């Protein structure tokens, strides 16, 4: 379990650093921080899914009259 977490984190860090440097060089000031926030959110969600988080499954239909 630790290897996929480490590889995912390493890949996310490499992409984040590369894009952060790109936005610092060619973008406007706020773009790099918005990207970094989105990347941190995506990383956290990815870690949760790798760790075994699952969506709740419905036990009965939400709209039983629909066929």
mmCIF file of N, CA, C and O in Angstrom:
data_model
loop_
_atom_site.group_PDB
_atom_site.id
_atom_site.type_symbol
_atom_site.label_atom_id
_atom_site.label_comp_id
_atom_site.label_asym_id
_atom_site.label_seq_id
_atom_site.Cartn_x
_atom_site.Cartn_y
_atom_site.Cartn_z
ATOM 1 N N UNK A 1 0.808 -1.191 0.000
ATOM 2 C CA UNK A 1 0.000 0.000 0.000
ATOM 3 C C UNK A 1 0.853 1.257 0.000
ATOM 4 O O UNK A 1 0.466 2.269 -0.553
ATOM 5 N N UNK A 2 2.011 1.179 0.617
ATOM 6 C CA UNK A 2 2.844 2.383 0.710
ATOM 7 C C UNK A 2 3.499 2.743 -0.621
ATOM 8 O O UNK A 2 3.734 3.929 -0.886
ATOM 9 N N UNK A 3 3.793 1.761 -1.438
ATOM 10 C CA UNK A 3 4.434 2.052 -2.724
ATOM 11 C C UNK A 3 3.522 2.856 -3.643
ATOM 12 O O UNK A 3 3.966 3.879 -4.193
ATOM 13 N N UNK A 4 2.252 2.470 -3.840
ATOM 14 C CA UNK A 4 1.386 3.300 -4.684
ATOM 15 C C UNK A 4 1.195 4.716 -4.133
ATOM 16 O O UNK A 4 1.159 5.684 -4.897
ATOM 17 N N UNK A 5 1.096 4.840 -2.804
ATOM 18 C CA UNK A 5 0.956 6.170 -2.201
ATOM 19 C C UNK A 5 2.197 7.023 -2.470
ATOM 20 O O UNK A 5 2.089 8.204 -2.823
ATOM 21 N N UNK A 6 3.364 6.412 -2.316
ATOM 22 C CA UNK A 6 4.611 7.144 -2.537
ATOM 23 C C UNK A 6 4.782 7.527 -4.005
ATOM 24 O O UNK A 6 5.179 8.665 -4.316
ATOM 25 N N UNK A 7 4.481 6.604 -4.909
ATOM 26 C CA UNK A 7 4.627 6.906 -6.333
ATOM 27 C C UNK A 7 3.631 7.969 -6.783
ATOM 28 O O UNK A 7 3.970 8.860 -7.566
ATOM 29 N N UNK A 8 2.392 7.883 -6.297
ATOM 30 C CA UNK A 8 1.391 8.895 -6.638
ATOM 31 C C UNK A 8 1.810 10.268 -6.114
ATOM 32 O O UNK A 8 1.709 11.268 -6.820
ATOM 33 N N UNK A 9 2.304 10.312 -4.879
ATOM 34 C CA UNK A 9 2.739 11.573 -4.288
ATOM 35 C C UNK A 9 3.928 12.138 -5.049
ATOM 36 O O UNK A 9 3.980 13.338 -5.337
ATOM 37 N N UNK A 10 4.873 11.278 -5.400
ATOM 38 C CA UNK A 10 6.044 11.735 -6.154
ATOM 39 C C UNK A 10 5.637 12.300 -7.515
ATOM 40 O O UNK A 10 6.102 13.372 -7.922
ATOM 41 N N UNK A 11 4.751 11.602 -8.215
ATOM 42 C CA UNK A 11 4.272 12.090 -9.508
ATOM 43 C C UNK A 11 3.522 13.404 -9.379
ATOM 44 O O UNK A 11 3.698 14.326 -10.192
ATOM 45 N N UNK A 12 2.694 13.515 -8.362
ATOM 46 C CA UNK A 12 1.938 14.756 -8.155
ATOM 47 C C UNK A 12 2.871 15.919 -7.839
ATOM 48 O O UNK A 12 2.662 17.041 -8.319
ATOM 49 N N UNK A 13 3.899 15.667 -7.051
ATOM 50 C CA UNK A 13 4.853 16.731 -6.716
ATOM 51 C C UNK A 13 5.623 17.179 -7.949
ATOM 52 O O UNK A 13 5.821 18.387 -8.171
ATOM 53 N N UNK A 14 6.058 16.234 -8.774
ATOM 54 C CA UNK A 14 6.804 16.585 -9.991
ATOM 55 C C UNK A 14 5.939 17.437 -10.915
ATOM 56 O O UNK A 14 6.388 18.476 -11.423
ATOM 57 N N UNK A 15 4.698 17.023 -11.131
ATOM 58 C CA UNK A 15 3.795 17.798 -12.001
ATOM 59 C C UNK A 15 3.506 19.162 -11.396
ATOM 60 O O UNK A 15 3.511 20.178 -12.102
ATOM 61 N N UNK A 16 3.264 19.221 -10.098
ATOM 62 C CA UNK A 16 2.946 20.486 -9.441
ATOM 63 C C UNK A 16 4.113 21.463 -9.521
ATOM 64 O O UNK A 16 3.916 22.650 -9.808
ATOM 65 N N UNK A 17 5.317 20.985 -9.278
ATOM 66 C CA UNK A 17 6.489 21.871 -9.343
ATOM 67 C C UNK A 17 6.693 22.390 -10.763
ATOM 68 O O UNK A 17 6.940 23.581 -10.974
ATOM 69 N N UNK A 18 6.566 21.493 -11.745
ATOM 70 C CA UNK A 18 6.748 21.913 -13.131
ATOM 71 C C UNK A 18 5.710 22.964 -13.525
ATOM 72 O O UNK A 18 6.040 24.010 -14.096
ATOM 73 N N UNK A 19 4.443 22.705 -13.231
ATOM 74 C CA UNK A 19 3.390 23.643 -13.606
ATOM 75 C C UNK A 19 3.482 24.943 -12.814
ATOM 76 O O UNK A 19 3.193 26.010 -13.333
ATOM 77 N N UNK A 20 3.875 24.858 -11.548
ATOM 78 C CA UNK A 20 4.022 26.063 -10.733
ATOM 79 C C UNK A 20 5.100 26.972 -11.318
ATOM 80 O O UNK A 20 4.917 28.189 -11.409
ATOM 81 N N UNK A 21 6.205 26.362 -11.735
ATOM 82 C CA UNK A 21 7.265 27.160 -12.359
ATOM 83 C C UNK A 21 6.801 27.754 -13.682
ATOM 84 O O UNK A 21 7.133 28.899 -14.008
ATOM 85 N N UNK A 22 6.030 26.992 -14.466
ATOM 86 C CA UNK A 22 5.510 27.501 -15.731
ATOM 87 C C UNK A 22 4.603 28.697 -15.490
ATOM 88 O O UNK A 22 4.727 29.727 -16.144
ATOM 89 N N UNK A 23 3.661 28.584 -14.551
ATOM 90 C CA UNK A 23 2.732 29.683 -14.296
ATOM 91 C C UNK A 23 3.443 30.880 -13.697
ATOM 92 O O UNK A 23 3.019 32.024 -13.900
ATOM 93 N N UNK A 24 4.524 30.648 -12.939
ATOM 94 C CA UNK A 24 5.280 31.783 -12.399
ATOM 95 C C UNK A 24 5.978 32.535 -13.528
ATOM 96 O O UNK A 24 6.079 33.749 -13.500
ATOM 97 N N UNK A 25 6.437 31.781 -14.546
ATOM 98 C CA UNK A 25 7.188 32.400 -15.627
ATOM 99 C C UNK A 25 6.278 33.061 -16.661
ATOM 100 O O UNK A 25 6.547 34.177 -17.110
ATOM 101 N N UNK A 26 5.177 32.370 -17.060
ATOM 102 C CA UNK A 26 4.362 32.851 -18.160
ATOM 103 C C UNK A 26 2.971 33.329 -17.760
ATOM 104 O O UNK A 26 2.268 33.909 -18.571
ATOM 105 N N UNK A 27 2.547 33.050 -16.560
ATOM 106 C CA UNK A 27 1.184 33.378 -16.170
ATOM 107 C C UNK A 27 1.104 34.641 -15.337
ATOM 108 O O UNK A 27 2.071 35.371 -15.147
ATOM 109 N N UNK A 28 -0.091 34.869 -14.840
ATOM 110 C CA UNK A 28 -0.308 35.993 -13.956
ATOM 111 C C UNK A 28 -0.117 35.521 -12.531
ATOM 112 O O UNK A 28 -0.005 34.328 -12.261
ATOM 113 N N UNK A 29 -0.085 36.443 -11.595
ATOM 114 C CA UNK A 29 0.265 36.103 -10.214
ATOM 115 C C UNK A 29 -0.631 35.076 -9.558
ATOM 116 O O UNK A 29 -0.164 34.174 -8.880
ATOM 117 N N UNK A 30 -1.944 35.207 -9.748
ATOM 118 C CA UNK A 30 -2.869 34.332 -9.012
ATOM 119 C C UNK A 30 -2.978 32.941 -9.624
ATOM 120 O O UNK A 30 -3.374 32.005 -8.932
ATOM 121 N N UNK A 31 -2.615 32.791 -10.897
ATOM 122 C CA UNK A 31 -2.809 31.509 -11.567
ATOM 123 C C UNK A 31 -2.015 30.389 -10.913
ATOM 124 O O UNK A 31 -2.496 29.269 -10.788
ATOM 125 N N UNK A 32 -0.812 30.680 -10.512
ATOM 126 C CA UNK A 32 0.009 29.639 -9.907
ATOM 127 C C UNK A 32 -0.570 29.168 -8.580
ATOM 128 O O UNK A 32 -0.533 27.985 -8.269
ATOM 129 N N UNK A 33 -1.146 30.076 -7.798
ATOM 130 C CA UNK A 33 -1.715 29.691 -6.506
ATOM 131 C C UNK A 33 -3.026 28.935 -6.680
ATOM 132 O O UNK A 33 -3.306 28.006 -5.921
ATOM 133 N N UNK A 34 -3.812 29.321 -7.675
ATOM 134 C CA UNK A 34 -5.048 28.579 -7.954
ATOM 135 C C UNK A 34 -4.707 27.164 -8.403
ATOM 136 O O UNK A 34 -5.318 26.189 -7.954
ATOM 137 N N UNK A 35 -3.737 27.037 -9.290
ATOM 138 C CA UNK A 35 -3.308 25.707 -9.727
ATOM 139 C C UNK A 35 -2.804 24.882 -8.562
ATOM 140 O O UNK A 35 -3.140 23.701 -8.436
ATOM 141 N N UNK A 36 -2.008 25.482 -7.700
ATOM 142 C CA UNK A 36 -1.462 24.735 -6.566
ATOM 143 C C UNK A 36 -2.580 24.257 -5.639
ATOM 144 O O UNK A 36 -2.548 23.123 -5.154
ATOM 145 N N UNK A 37 -3.579 25.079 -5.424
ATOM 146 C CA UNK A 37 -4.723 24.668 -4.610
ATOM 147 C C UNK A 37 -5.485 23.517 -5.236
ATOM 148 O O UNK A 37 -5.874 22.564 -4.545
ATOM 149 N N UNK A 38 -5.694 23.589 -6.552
ATOM 150 C CA UNK A 38 -6.377 22.494 -7.256
ATOM 151 C C UNK A 38 -5.546 21.221 -7.214
ATOM 152 O O UNK A 38 -6.086 20.118 -7.062
ATOM 153 N N UNK A 39 -4.251 21.335 -7.329
ATOM 154 C CA UNK A 39 -3.379 20.168 -7.311
ATOM 155 C C UNK A 39 -3.363 19.521 -5.930
ATOM 156 O O UNK A 39 -3.372 18.292 -5.813
ATOM 157 N N UNK A 40 -3.366 20.325 -4.879
ATOM 158 C CA UNK A 40 -3.400 19.775 -3.520
ATOM 159 C C UNK A 40 -4.717 19.044 -3.284
ATOM 160 O O UNK A 40 -4.745 17.957 -2.701
ATOM 161 N N UNK A 41 -5.821 19.622 -3.769
ATOM 162 C CA UNK A 41 -7.122 18.970 -3.636
ATOM 163 C C UNK A 41 -7.145 17.650 -4.396
ATOM 164 O O UNK A 41 -7.606 16.622 -3.862
ATOM 165 N N UNK A 42 -6.641 17.639 -5.619
ATOM 166 C CA UNK A 42 -6.604 16.409 -6.416
ATOM 167 C C UNK A 42 -5.702 15.366 -5.766
ATOM 168 O O UNK A 42 -6.031 14.172 -5.760
ATOM 169 N N UNK A 43 -4.590 15.794 -5.202
ATOM 170 C CA UNK A 43 -3.702 14.863 -4.523
ATOM 171 C C UNK A 43 -4.389 14.225 -3.320
ATOM 172 O O UNK A 43 -4.316 13.012 -3.120
ATOM 173 N N UNK A 44 -5.074 15.035 -2.515
ATOM 174 C CA UNK A 44 -5.750 14.515 -1.324
ATOM 175 C C UNK A 44 -6.844 13.521 -1.699
ATOM 176 O O UNK A 44 -6.969 12.457 -1.075
ATOM 177 N N UNK A 45 -7.622 13.823 -2.725
ATOM 178 C CA UNK A 45 -8.671 12.903 -3.171
ATOM 179 C C UNK A 45 -8.043 11.618 -3.709
ATOM 180 O O UNK A 45 -8.532 10.516 -3.444
ATOM 181 N N UNK A 46 -6.964 11.723 -4.463
ATOM 182 C CA UNK A 46 -6.273 10.540 -4.970
ATOM 183 C C UNK A 46 -5.742 9.661 -3.856
ATOM 184 O O UNK A 46 -5.856 8.431 -3.904
ATOM 185 N N UNK A 47 -5.180 10.267 -2.825
ATOM 186 C CA UNK A 47 -4.674 9.509 -1.681
ATOM 187 C C UNK A 47 -5.819 8.780 -0.985
ATOM 188 O O UNK A 47 -5.683 7.614 -0.588
ATOM 189 N N UNK A 48 -6.967 9.445 -0.847
ATOM 190 C CA UNK A 48 -8.114 8.788 -0.212
ATOM 191 C C UNK A 48 -8.574 7.576 -1.016
ATOM 192 O O UNK A 48 -8.885 6.529 -0.445
ATOM 193 N N UNK A 49 -8.623 7.708 -2.329
ATOM 194 C CA UNK A 49 -9.045 6.582 -3.159
ATOM 195 C C UNK A 49 -8.019 5.450 -3.135
ATOM 196 O O UNK A 49 -8.382 4.273 -3.089
ATOM 197 N N UNK A 50 -6.747 5.761 -3.163
ATOM 198 C CA UNK A 50 -5.722 4.724 -3.097
ATOM 199 C C UNK A 50 -5.780 4.017 -1.735
ATOM 200 O O UNK A 50 -5.578 2.806 -1.647
ATOM 201 N N UNK A 51 -6.089 4.772 -0.688
ATOM 202 C CA UNK A 51 -6.155 4.200 0.656
ATOM 203 C C UNK A 51 -7.400 3.334 0.868
ATOM 204 O O UNK A 51 -7.509 2.669 1.890
ATOM 205 N N UNK A 52 -8.337 3.362 -0.074
ATOM 206 C CA UNK A 52 -9.472 2.461 0.036
ATOM 207 C C UNK A 52 -10.821 3.119 0.232
ATOM 208 O O UNK A 52 -11.799 2.426 0.513
ATOM 209 N N UNK A 53 -10.910 4.422 0.113
ATOM 210 C CA UNK A 53 -12.198 5.082 0.255
ATOM 211 C C UNK A 53 -13.129 4.639 -0.868
ATOM 212 O O UNK A 53 -12.716 4.518 -2.013
ATOM 213 N N UNK A 54 -14.374 4.384 -0.521
ATOM 214 C CA UNK A 54 -15.362 3.991 -1.523
ATOM 215 C C UNK A 54 -16.583 4.879 -1.380
ATOM 216 O O UNK A 54 -16.902 5.348 -0.288
ATOM 217 N N UNK A 55 -17.263 5.103 -2.500
ATOM 218 C CA UNK A 55 -18.511 5.844 -2.444
ATOM 219 C C UNK A 55 -19.591 4.958 -1.830
ATOM 220 O O UNK A 55 -19.582 3.739 -2.014
ATOM 221 N N UNK A 56 -20.531 5.545 -1.118
ATOM 222 C CA UNK A 56 -21.607 4.718 -0.587
ATOM 223 C C UNK A 56 -22.464 4.171 -1.725
ATOM 224 O O UNK A 56 -22.724 4.854 -2.707
ATOM 225 N N UNK A 57 -22.878 2.919 -1.587
ATOM 226 C CA UNK A 57 -23.708 2.309 -2.621
ATOM 227 C C UNK A 57 -25.158 2.300 -2.145
ATOM 228 O O UNK A 57 -25.431 1.993 -0.977
ATOM 229 N N UNK A 58 -26.072 2.628 -3.020
ATOM 230 C CA UNK A 58 -27.471 2.645 -2.596
ATOM 231 C C UNK A 58 -27.989 1.223 -2.358
ATOM 232 O O UNK A 58 -27.636 0.292 -3.070
ATOM 233 N N UNK A 59 -28.814 1.081 -1.359
ATOM 234 C CA UNK A 59 -29.377 -0.234 -1.054
ATOM 235 C C UNK A 59 -30.778 -0.392 -1.643
ATOM 236 O O UNK A 59 -31.305 -1.476 -1.713
ATOM 237 N N UNK A 60 -31.371 0.712 -2.055
ATOM 238 C CA UNK A 60 -32.665 0.670 -2.749
ATOM 239 C C UNK A 60 -32.691 1.811 -3.746
ATOM 240 O O UNK A 60 -31.948 2.796 -3.598
ATOM 241 N N UNK A 61 -33.543 1.758 -4.761
ATOM 242 C CA UNK A 61 -33.555 2.809 -5.771
ATOM 243 C C UNK A 61 -34.021 4.146 -5.189
ATOM 244 O O UNK A 61 -34.888 4.182 -4.311
ATOM 245 N N UNK A 62 -33.431 5.222 -5.703
ATOM 246 C CA UNK A 62 -33.841 6.548 -5.250
ATOM 247 C C UNK A 62 -35.250 6.882 -5.722
ATOM 248 O O UNK A 62 -36.022 7.521 -4.999
ATOM 249 N N UNK A 63 -35.567 6.482 -6.938
ATOM 250 C CA UNK A 63 -36.878 6.743 -7.510
ATOM 251 C C UNK A 63 -37.482 5.411 -7.979
ATOM 252 O O UNK A 63 -37.321 5.033 -9.131
ATOM 253 N N UNK A 64 -38.169 4.679 -7.127
ATOM 254 C CA UNK A 64 -38.636 3.355 -7.480
ATOM 255 C C UNK A 64 -39.681 3.343 -8.586
ATOM 256 O O UNK A 64 -39.845 2.329 -9.270
ATOM 257 N N UNK A 65 -40.395 4.431 -8.806
ATOM 258 C CA UNK A 65 -41.438 4.445 -9.847
ATOM 259 C C UNK A 65 -40.838 4.558 -11.245
ATOM 260 O O UNK A 65 -41.532 4.283 -12.228
ATOM 261 N N UNK A 66 -39.583 4.981 -11.347
ATOM 262 C CA UNK A 66 -38.958 5.108 -12.668
ATOM 263 C C UNK A 66 -38.558 3.731 -13.174
ATOM 264 O O UNK A 66 -37.913 2.968 -12.503
ATOM 265 N N UNK A 67 -38.932 3.436 -14.409
ATOM 266 C CA UNK A 67 -38.572 2.133 -14.977
ATOM 267 C C UNK A 67 -37.942 2.317 -16.333
ATOM 268 O O UNK A 67 -38.190 3.156 -17.051
#
